[in-house]
Amino acid sequence: MNYLVRALKGDEWAALKELRLAALADPVARMAFASTYEKEAPKPDAFWQERAAQGEAGVTQKTFVAEPTGGEPGAPQPLAGMAIVLIEQDQNQTHLVGVYVRPEHRGSGLAQQLFQTALDWSWELPAFPVERVRLWVHEDNARARAFYAGFGFTPTGNTMAYPNQPDQTEYELALSRP
């Protein structure tokens, strides 16, 4: 399958909501998120509309999504994955969050496409020079750590308690400007 990795449009809030809730409900992926399905599922449509609008605007964050292509004509398919870049201008950095690929699209190279798009956007951000891109990874998420290492991310030495289970740890990884 092929994918079109692109910026989310503000009017795609319902698709964003569906994808985010699928990510939070995914038994494998949910450890990568600082929120839970139970916290986000009851949020009103206005919340998702605002989140999609912010994700399109690219002022405080930018949301990238993957749209499957080449399927049956006229048969809409749900978004296959996403990656969100938070802009931290006061620190000359961006922060990658919300990286998710649906189980049926894993192993296709889609995660690499989404991640590379988010990194490229960070390095090309016109508002200020991004000096580094950072992210947090759960102590038990060895697969994600290996994936991030493949892009050159290394531990910074910073840790924090995992928001959903404070007795667990998350590690900060960062990639400096090439």
mmCIF file of the C-alpha atoms, coordinates in Angstrom:
data_MODEL
# 
_entry.id   MODEL 
# 
loop_
_atom_site.group_PDB 
_atom_site.id 
_atom_site.type_symbol 
_atom_site.label_atom_id 
_atom_site.label_alt_id 
_atom_site.label_comp_id 
_atom_site.label_asym_id 
_atom_site.label_entity_id 
_atom_site.label_seq_id 
_atom_site.pdbx_PDB_ins_code 
_atom_site.Cartn_x 
_atom_site.Cartn_y 
_atom_site.Cartn_z 
_atom_site.occupancy 
_atom_site.B_iso_or_equiv 
_atom_site.pdbx_formal_charge 
_atom_site.auth_seq_id 
_atom_site.auth_comp_id 
_atom_site.auth_asym_id 
_atom_site.auth_atom_id 
_atom_site.pdbx_PDB_model_num 
ATOM 1   C CA . MET A 1 1   ? 0.000   0.000  0.000  1.00 0.00 ? 1   MET A CA 1 
ATOM 2   C CA . ASN A 1 2   ? 1.089   3.553  -0.673 1.00 0.00 ? 2   ASN A CA 1 
ATOM 3   C CA . TYR A 1 3   ? 0.525   6.566  1.543  1.00 0.00 ? 3   TYR A CA 1 
ATOM 4   C CA . LEU A 1 4   ? 0.239   10.285 1.197  1.00 0.00 ? 4   LEU A CA 1 
ATOM 5   C CA . VAL A 1 5   ? 1.872   11.877 4.247  1.00 0.00 ? 5   VAL A CA 1 
ATOM 6   C CA . ARG A 1 6   ? 0.596   15.425 4.589  1.00 0.00 ? 6   ARG A CA 1 
ATOM 7   C CA . ALA A 1 7   ? -0.431  18.131 6.996  1.00 0.00 ? 7   ALA A CA 1 
ATOM 8   C CA . LEU A 1 8   ? -3.799  17.678 8.666  1.00 0.00 ? 8   LEU A CA 1 
ATOM 9   C CA . LYS A 1 9   ? -6.577  20.016 7.517  1.00 0.00 ? 9   LYS A CA 1 
ATOM 10  C CA . GLY A 1 10  ? -8.648  21.765 10.161 1.00 0.00 ? 10  GLY A CA 1 
ATOM 11  C CA . ASP A 1 11  ? -11.897 20.315 8.860  1.00 0.00 ? 11  ASP A CA 1 
ATOM 12  C CA . GLU A 1 12  ? -10.590 16.757 9.422  1.00 0.00 ? 12  GLU A CA 1 
ATOM 13  C CA . TRP A 1 13  ? -11.240 16.920 13.159 1.00 0.00 ? 13  TRP A CA 1 
ATOM 14  C CA . ALA A 1 14  ? -13.525 13.849 13.143 1.00 0.00 ? 14  ALA A CA 1 
ATOM 15  C CA . ALA A 1 15  ? -10.831 11.739 11.437 1.00 0.00 ? 15  ALA A CA 1 
ATOM 16  C CA . LEU A 1 16  ? -8.250  13.059 13.915 1.00 0.00 ? 16  LEU A CA 1 
ATOM 17  C CA . LYS A 1 17  ? -10.530 12.182 16.833 1.00 0.00 ? 17  LYS A CA 1 
ATOM 18  C CA . GLU A 1 18  ? -11.089 8.663  15.506 1.00 0.00 ? 18  GLU A CA 1 
ATOM 19  C CA . LEU A 1 19  ? -7.355  8.102  14.939 1.00 0.00 ? 19  LEU A CA 1 
ATOM 20  C CA . ARG A 1 20  ? -6.322  9.503  18.324 1.00 0.00 ? 20  ARG A CA 1 
ATOM 21  C CA . LEU A 1 21  ? -8.883  7.377  20.177 1.00 0.00 ? 21  LEU A CA 1 
ATOM 22  C CA . ALA A 1 22  ? -7.750  4.303  18.221 1.00 0.00 ? 22  ALA A CA 1 
ATOM 23  C CA . ALA A 1 23  ? -4.164  5.058  19.311 1.00 0.00 ? 23  ALA A CA 1 
ATOM 24  C CA . LEU A 1 24  ? -5.162  5.442  22.953 1.00 0.00 ? 24  LEU A CA 1 
ATOM 25  C CA . ALA A 1 25  ? -7.117  2.173  22.832 1.00 0.00 ? 25  ALA A CA 1 
ATOM 26  C CA . ASP A 1 26  ? -4.317  0.239  21.101 1.00 0.00 ? 26  ASP A CA 1 
ATOM 27  C CA . PRO A 1 27  ? -2.871  -2.174 23.709 1.00 0.00 ? 27  PRO A CA 1 
ATOM 28  C CA . VAL A 1 28  ? 0.632   -1.910 22.219 1.00 0.00 ? 28  VAL A CA 1 
ATOM 29  C CA . ALA A 1 29  ? 0.770   1.812  21.433 1.00 0.00 ? 29  ALA A CA 1 
ATOM 30  C CA . ARG A 1 30  ? -1.009  3.290  24.431 1.00 0.00 ? 30  ARG A CA 1 
ATOM 31  C CA . MET A 1 31  ? 2.181   3.363  26.539 1.00 0.00 ? 31  MET A CA 1 
ATOM 32  C CA . ALA A 1 32  ? 3.505   5.996  24.129 1.00 0.00 ? 32  ALA A CA 1 
ATOM 33  C CA . PHE A 1 33  ? 0.867   8.522  25.130 1.00 0.00 ? 33  PHE A CA 1 
ATOM 34  C CA . ALA A 1 34  ? 0.624   10.772 28.177 1.00 0.00 ? 34  ALA A CA 1 
ATOM 35  C CA . SER A 1 35  ? -3.167  10.617 28.069 1.00 0.00 ? 35  SER A CA 1 
ATOM 36  C CA . THR A 1 36  ? -5.704  7.801  28.128 1.00 0.00 ? 36  THR A CA 1 
ATOM 37  C CA . TYR A 1 37  ? -8.736  6.750  26.151 1.00 0.00 ? 37  TYR A CA 1 
ATOM 38  C CA . GLU A 1 38  ? -10.892 7.296  29.235 1.00 0.00 ? 38  GLU A CA 1 
ATOM 39  C CA . LYS A 1 39  ? -9.742  10.933 29.496 1.00 0.00 ? 39  LYS A CA 1 
ATOM 40  C CA . GLU A 1 40  ? -10.138 11.835 25.833 1.00 0.00 ? 40  GLU A CA 1 
ATOM 41  C CA . ALA A 1 41  ? -13.150 9.843  24.593 1.00 0.00 ? 41  ALA A CA 1 
ATOM 42  C CA . PRO A 1 42  ? -15.734 12.032 26.374 1.00 0.00 ? 42  PRO A CA 1 
ATOM 43  C CA . LYS A 1 43  ? -14.259 15.324 25.125 1.00 0.00 ? 43  LYS A CA 1 
ATOM 44  C CA . PRO A 1 44  ? -16.736 17.392 23.084 1.00 0.00 ? 44  PRO A CA 1 
ATOM 45  C CA . ASP A 1 45  ? -16.422 17.940 19.347 1.00 0.00 ? 45  ASP A CA 1 
ATOM 46  C CA . ALA A 1 46  ? -15.264 21.520 20.015 1.00 0.00 ? 46  ALA A CA 1 
ATOM 47  C CA . PHE A 1 47  ? -12.100 20.109 21.637 1.00 0.00 ? 47  PHE A CA 1 
ATOM 48  C CA . TRP A 1 48  ? -11.276 18.065 18.528 1.00 0.00 ? 48  TRP A CA 1 
ATOM 49  C CA . GLN A 1 49  ? -12.143 20.944 16.201 1.00 0.00 ? 49  GLN A CA 1 
ATOM 50  C CA . GLU A 1 50  ? -9.705  23.202 18.083 1.00 0.00 ? 50  GLU A CA 1 
ATOM 51  C CA . ARG A 1 51  ? -7.021  20.522 18.128 1.00 0.00 ? 51  ARG A CA 1 
ATOM 52  C CA . ALA A 1 52  ? -7.338  20.022 14.358 1.00 0.00 ? 52  ALA A CA 1 
ATOM 53  C CA . ALA A 1 53  ? -7.291  23.776 13.730 1.00 0.00 ? 53  ALA A CA 1 
ATOM 54  C CA . GLN A 1 54  ? -4.104  24.141 15.798 1.00 0.00 ? 54  GLN A CA 1 
ATOM 55  C CA . GLY A 1 55  ? -2.585  21.159 14.027 1.00 0.00 ? 55  GLY A CA 1 
ATOM 56  C CA . GLU A 1 56  ? -3.221  22.762 10.664 1.00 0.00 ? 56  GLU A CA 1 
ATOM 57  C CA . ALA A 1 57  ? -2.105  26.275 11.641 1.00 0.00 ? 57  ALA A CA 1 
ATOM 58  C CA . GLY A 1 58  ? 1.404   25.279 12.675 1.00 0.00 ? 58  GLY A CA 1 
ATOM 59  C CA . VAL A 1 59  ? 1.803   28.086 15.214 1.00 0.00 ? 59  VAL A CA 1 
ATOM 60  C CA . THR A 1 60  ? 2.000   26.022 18.406 1.00 0.00 ? 60  THR A CA 1 
ATOM 61  C CA . GLN A 1 61  ? 1.913   22.596 16.789 1.00 0.00 ? 61  GLN A CA 1 
ATOM 62  C CA . LYS A 1 62  ? 1.718   20.857 13.436 1.00 0.00 ? 62  LYS A CA 1 
ATOM 63  C CA . THR A 1 63  ? -0.067  17.565 12.834 1.00 0.00 ? 63  THR A CA 1 
ATOM 64  C CA . PHE A 1 64  ? 0.935   15.234 10.024 1.00 0.00 ? 64  PHE A CA 1 
ATOM 65  C CA . VAL A 1 65  ? -1.259  12.353 8.922  1.00 0.00 ? 65  VAL A CA 1 
ATOM 66  C CA . ALA A 1 66  ? -0.922  9.442  6.544  1.00 0.00 ? 66  ALA A CA 1 
ATOM 67  C CA . GLU A 1 67  ? -3.662  8.795  4.074  1.00 0.00 ? 67  GLU A CA 1 
ATOM 68  C CA . PRO A 1 68  ? -3.737  5.405  2.336  1.00 0.00 ? 68  PRO A CA 1 
ATOM 69  C CA . THR A 1 69  ? -3.771  5.704  -1.467 1.00 0.00 ? 69  THR A CA 1 
ATOM 70  C CA . GLY A 1 70  ? -4.440  3.243  -4.223 1.00 0.00 ? 70  GLY A CA 1 
ATOM 71  C CA . GLY A 1 71  ? -7.442  1.561  -2.603 1.00 0.00 ? 71  GLY A CA 1 
ATOM 72  C CA . GLU A 1 72  ? -10.773 0.995  -4.241 1.00 0.00 ? 72  GLU A CA 1 
ATOM 73  C CA . PRO A 1 73  ? -12.088 4.137  -5.921 1.00 0.00 ? 73  PRO A CA 1 
ATOM 74  C CA . GLY A 1 74  ? -14.797 5.828  -3.877 1.00 0.00 ? 74  GLY A CA 1 
ATOM 75  C CA . ALA A 1 75  ? -14.057 3.745  -0.789 1.00 0.00 ? 75  ALA A CA 1 
ATOM 76  C CA . PRO A 1 76  ? -12.787 6.145  1.879  1.00 0.00 ? 76  PRO A CA 1 
ATOM 77  C CA . GLN A 1 77  ? -10.243 4.673  4.246  1.00 0.00 ? 77  GLN A CA 1 
ATOM 78  C CA . PRO A 1 78  ? -9.460  5.921  7.733  1.00 0.00 ? 78  PRO A CA 1 
ATOM 79  C CA . LEU A 1 79  ? -6.192  7.733  8.305  1.00 0.00 ? 79  LEU A CA 1 
ATOM 80  C CA . ALA A 1 80  ? -3.362  5.222  8.723  1.00 0.00 ? 80  ALA A CA 1 
ATOM 81  C CA . GLY A 1 81  ? -1.143  7.162  11.115 1.00 0.00 ? 81  GLY A CA 1 
ATOM 82  C CA . MET A 1 82  ? -0.032  10.485 12.553 1.00 0.00 ? 82  MET A CA 1 
ATOM 83  C CA . ALA A 1 83  ? 2.826   12.444 14.074 1.00 0.00 ? 83  ALA A CA 1 
ATOM 84  C CA . ILE A 1 84  ? 2.493   15.738 15.948 1.00 0.00 ? 84  ILE A CA 1 
ATOM 85  C CA . VAL A 1 85  ? 5.202   18.365 16.335 1.00 0.00 ? 85  VAL A CA 1 
ATOM 86  C CA . LEU A 1 86  ? 4.920   20.762 19.281 1.00 0.00 ? 86  LEU A CA 1 
ATOM 87  C CA . ILE A 1 87  ? 6.744   24.048 18.776 1.00 0.00 ? 87  ILE A CA 1 
ATOM 88  C CA . GLU A 1 88  ? 8.874   25.162 21.731 1.00 0.00 ? 88  GLU A CA 1 
ATOM 89  C CA . GLN A 1 89  ? 10.197  28.471 20.417 1.00 0.00 ? 89  GLN A CA 1 
ATOM 90  C CA . ASP A 1 90  ? 11.468  29.635 23.821 1.00 0.00 ? 90  ASP A CA 1 
ATOM 91  C CA . GLN A 1 91  ? 13.924  26.713 23.729 1.00 0.00 ? 91  GLN A CA 1 
ATOM 92  C CA . ASN A 1 92  ? 14.652  26.709 19.962 1.00 0.00 ? 92  ASN A CA 1 
ATOM 93  C CA . GLN A 1 93  ? 13.339  23.175 19.658 1.00 0.00 ? 93  GLN A CA 1 
ATOM 94  C CA . THR A 1 94  ? 10.403  21.071 18.628 1.00 0.00 ? 94  THR A CA 1 
ATOM 95  C CA . HIS A 1 95  ? 8.925   18.150 20.513 1.00 0.00 ? 95  HIS A CA 1 
ATOM 96  C CA . LEU A 1 96  ? 7.600   15.084 18.684 1.00 0.00 ? 96  LEU A CA 1 
ATOM 97  C CA . VAL A 1 97  ? 4.504   13.530 20.236 1.00 0.00 ? 97  VAL A CA 1 
ATOM 98  C CA . GLY A 1 98  ? 1.543   11.434 19.186 1.00 0.00 ? 98  GLY A CA 1 
ATOM 99  C CA . VAL A 1 99  ? 3.442   9.227  16.755 1.00 0.00 ? 99  VAL A CA 1 
ATOM 100 C CA . TYR A 1 100 ? 1.094   6.386  15.843 1.00 0.00 ? 100 TYR A CA 1 
ATOM 101 C CA . VAL A 1 101 ? 0.569   3.895  13.023 1.00 0.00 ? 101 VAL A CA 1 
ATOM 102 C CA . ARG A 1 102 ? -2.447  1.591  12.986 1.00 0.00 ? 102 ARG A CA 1 
ATOM 103 C CA . PRO A 1 103 ? -1.549  -2.103 13.461 1.00 0.00 ? 103 PRO A CA 1 
ATOM 104 C CA . GLU A 1 104 ? -2.578  -3.060 9.920  1.00 0.00 ? 104 GLU A CA 1 
ATOM 105 C CA . HIS A 1 105 ? -0.099  -0.523 8.492  1.00 0.00 ? 105 HIS A CA 1 
ATOM 106 C CA . ARG A 1 106 ? 2.877   -1.372 10.720 1.00 0.00 ? 106 ARG A CA 1 
ATOM 107 C CA . GLY A 1 107 ? 5.927   -2.782 8.988  1.00 0.00 ? 107 GLY A CA 1 
ATOM 108 C CA . SER A 1 108 ? 5.144   -0.859 5.795  1.00 0.00 ? 108 SER A CA 1 
ATOM 109 C CA . GLY A 1 109 ? 7.677   1.943  6.291  1.00 0.00 ? 109 GLY A CA 1 
ATOM 110 C CA . LEU A 1 110 ? 4.897   4.375  7.140  1.00 0.00 ? 110 LEU A CA 1 
ATOM 111 C CA . ALA A 1 111 ? 6.318   5.234  10.574 1.00 0.00 ? 111 ALA A CA 1 
ATOM 112 C CA . GLN A 1 112 ? 9.588   6.255  8.902  1.00 0.00 ? 112 GLN A CA 1 
ATOM 113 C CA . GLN A 1 113 ? 7.708   8.438  6.403  1.00 0.00 ? 113 GLN A CA 1 
ATOM 114 C CA . LEU A 1 114 ? 5.713   10.191 9.125  1.00 0.00 ? 114 LEU A CA 1 
ATOM 115 C CA . PHE A 1 115 ? 8.741   10.663 11.327 1.00 0.00 ? 115 PHE A CA 1 
ATOM 116 C CA . GLN A 1 116 ? 10.923  12.001 8.511  1.00 0.00 ? 116 GLN A CA 1 
ATOM 117 C CA . THR A 1 117 ? 8.190   14.443 7.477  1.00 0.00 ? 117 THR A CA 1 
ATOM 118 C CA . ALA A 1 118 ? 7.961   15.744 11.045 1.00 0.00 ? 118 ALA A CA 1 
ATOM 119 C CA . LEU A 1 119 ? 11.752  16.097 11.292 1.00 0.00 ? 119 LEU A CA 1 
ATOM 120 C CA . ASP A 1 120 ? 12.048  17.840 7.922  1.00 0.00 ? 120 ASP A CA 1 
ATOM 121 C CA . TRP A 1 121 ? 9.301   20.268 8.901  1.00 0.00 ? 121 TRP A CA 1 
ATOM 122 C CA . SER A 1 122 ? 11.098  21.003 12.177 1.00 0.00 ? 122 SER A CA 1 
ATOM 123 C CA . TRP A 1 123 ? 14.403  21.784 10.468 1.00 0.00 ? 123 TRP A CA 1 
ATOM 124 C CA . GLU A 1 124 ? 12.674  24.011 7.903  1.00 0.00 ? 124 GLU A CA 1 
ATOM 125 C CA . LEU A 1 125 ? 10.518  25.930 10.405 1.00 0.00 ? 125 LEU A CA 1 
ATOM 126 C CA . PRO A 1 126 ? 10.758  29.579 9.274  1.00 0.00 ? 126 PRO A CA 1 
ATOM 127 C CA . ALA A 1 127 ? 9.769   31.197 12.604 1.00 0.00 ? 127 ALA A CA 1 
ATOM 128 C CA . PHE A 1 128 ? 13.095  30.436 14.331 1.00 0.00 ? 128 PHE A CA 1 
ATOM 129 C CA . PRO A 1 129 ? 16.096  28.138 13.951 1.00 0.00 ? 129 PRO A CA 1 
ATOM 130 C CA . VAL A 1 130 ? 15.300  24.789 15.532 1.00 0.00 ? 130 VAL A CA 1 
ATOM 131 C CA . GLU A 1 131 ? 18.450  23.578 17.284 1.00 0.00 ? 131 GLU A CA 1 
ATOM 132 C CA . ARG A 1 132 ? 17.117  20.192 18.355 1.00 0.00 ? 132 ARG A CA 1 
ATOM 133 C CA . VAL A 1 133 ? 14.102  17.917 18.209 1.00 0.00 ? 133 VAL A CA 1 
ATOM 134 C CA . ARG A 1 134 ? 13.187  16.007 21.345 1.00 0.00 ? 134 ARG A CA 1 
ATOM 135 C CA . LEU A 1 135 ? 10.756  13.317 22.450 1.00 0.00 ? 135 LEU A CA 1 
ATOM 136 C CA . TRP A 1 136 ? 9.995   11.099 25.431 1.00 0.00 ? 136 TRP A CA 1 
ATOM 137 C CA . VAL A 1 137 ? 9.949   7.311  25.391 1.00 0.00 ? 137 VAL A CA 1 
ATOM 138 C CA . HIS A 1 138 ? 8.599   4.896  27.986 1.00 0.00 ? 138 HIS A CA 1 
ATOM 139 C CA . GLU A 1 139 ? 11.113  2.659  29.768 1.00 0.00 ? 139 GLU A CA 1 
ATOM 140 C CA . ASP A 1 140 ? 9.419   -0.491 28.424 1.00 0.00 ? 140 ASP A CA 1 
ATOM 141 C CA . ASN A 1 141 ? 9.189   0.698  24.815 1.00 0.00 ? 141 ASN A CA 1 
ATOM 142 C CA . ALA A 1 142 ? 12.390  -0.827 23.452 1.00 0.00 ? 142 ALA A CA 1 
ATOM 143 C CA . ARG A 1 143 ? 10.967  -0.983 19.925 1.00 0.00 ? 143 ARG A CA 1 
ATOM 144 C CA . ALA A 1 144 ? 10.360  2.779  19.869 1.00 0.00 ? 144 ALA A CA 1 
ATOM 145 C CA . ARG A 1 145 ? 13.788  3.501  21.377 1.00 0.00 ? 145 ARG A CA 1 
ATOM 146 C CA . ALA A 1 146 ? 15.440  1.449  18.628 1.00 0.00 ? 146 ALA A CA 1 
ATOM 147 C CA . PHE A 1 147 ? 13.331  3.217  15.984 1.00 0.00 ? 147 PHE A CA 1 
ATOM 148 C CA . TYR A 1 148 ? 14.335  6.656  17.310 1.00 0.00 ? 148 TYR A CA 1 
ATOM 149 C CA . ALA A 1 149 ? 18.001  5.628  17.552 1.00 0.00 ? 149 ALA A CA 1 
ATOM 150 C CA . GLY A 1 150 ? 17.847  4.791  13.853 1.00 0.00 ? 150 GLY A CA 1 
ATOM 151 C CA . PHE A 1 151 ? 17.180  8.485  13.198 1.00 0.00 ? 151 PHE A CA 1 
ATOM 152 C CA . GLY A 1 152 ? 20.081  9.505  15.465 1.00 0.00 ? 152 GLY A CA 1 
ATOM 153 C CA . PHE A 1 153 ? 18.170  10.319 18.656 1.00 0.00 ? 153 PHE A CA 1 
ATOM 154 C CA . THR A 1 154 ? 20.237  9.854  21.804 1.00 0.00 ? 154 THR A CA 1 
ATOM 155 C CA . PRO A 1 155 ? 19.396  10.010 25.522 1.00 0.00 ? 155 PRO A CA 1 
ATOM 156 C CA . THR A 1 156 ? 19.768  13.452 27.119 1.00 0.00 ? 156 THR A CA 1 
ATOM 157 C CA . GLY A 1 157 ? 19.938  12.119 30.680 1.00 0.00 ? 157 GLY A CA 1 
ATOM 158 C CA . ASN A 1 158 ? 16.573  13.695 31.557 1.00 0.00 ? 158 ASN A CA 1 
ATOM 159 C CA . THR A 1 159 ? 13.858  11.452 32.934 1.00 0.00 ? 159 THR A CA 1 
ATOM 160 C CA . MET A 1 160 ? 10.345  11.934 34.234 1.00 0.00 ? 160 MET A CA 1 
ATOM 161 C CA . ALA A 1 161 ? 7.612   9.854  35.761 1.00 0.00 ? 161 ALA A CA 1 
ATOM 162 C CA . TYR A 1 162 ? 5.244   8.375  33.191 1.00 0.00 ? 162 TYR A CA 1 
ATOM 163 C CA . PRO A 1 163 ? 2.066   10.462 33.601 1.00 0.00 ? 163 PRO A CA 1 
ATOM 164 C CA . ASN A 1 164 ? -0.301  7.478  33.522 1.00 0.00 ? 164 ASN A CA 1 
ATOM 165 C CA . GLN A 1 165 ? 1.715   5.403  36.026 1.00 0.00 ? 165 GLN A CA 1 
ATOM 166 C CA . PRO A 1 166 ? 4.090   7.556  38.094 1.00 0.00 ? 166 PRO A CA 1 
ATOM 167 C CA . ASP A 1 167 ? 6.069   4.512  39.281 1.00 0.00 ? 167 ASP A CA 1 
ATOM 168 C CA . GLN A 1 168 ? 7.306   4.056  35.694 1.00 0.00 ? 168 GLN A CA 1 
ATOM 169 C CA . THR A 1 169 ? 9.892   6.187  33.884 1.00 0.00 ? 169 THR A CA 1 
ATOM 170 C CA . GLU A 1 170 ? 10.123  8.013  30.594 1.00 0.00 ? 170 GLU A CA 1 
ATOM 171 C CA . TYR A 1 171 ? 13.435  9.006  29.031 1.00 0.00 ? 171 TYR A CA 1 
ATOM 172 C CA . GLU A 1 172 ? 14.053  12.113 26.966 1.00 0.00 ? 172 GLU A CA 1 
ATOM 173 C CA . LEU A 1 173 ? 15.845  11.590 23.653 1.00 0.00 ? 173 LEU A CA 1 
ATOM 174 C CA . ALA A 1 174 ? 17.038  14.369 21.374 1.00 0.00 ? 174 ALA A CA 1 
ATOM 175 C CA . LEU A 1 175 ? 18.442  14.939 17.923 1.00 0.00 ? 175 LEU A CA 1 
ATOM 176 C CA . SER A 1 176 ? 20.575  18.026 17.268 1.00 0.00 ? 176 SER A CA 1 
ATOM 177 C CA . ARG A 1 177 ? 20.313  19.996 14.049 1.00 0.00 ? 177 ARG A CA 1 
ATOM 178 C CA . PRO A 1 178 ? 22.265  18.218 11.305 1.00 0.00 ? 178 PRO A CA 1 
# 
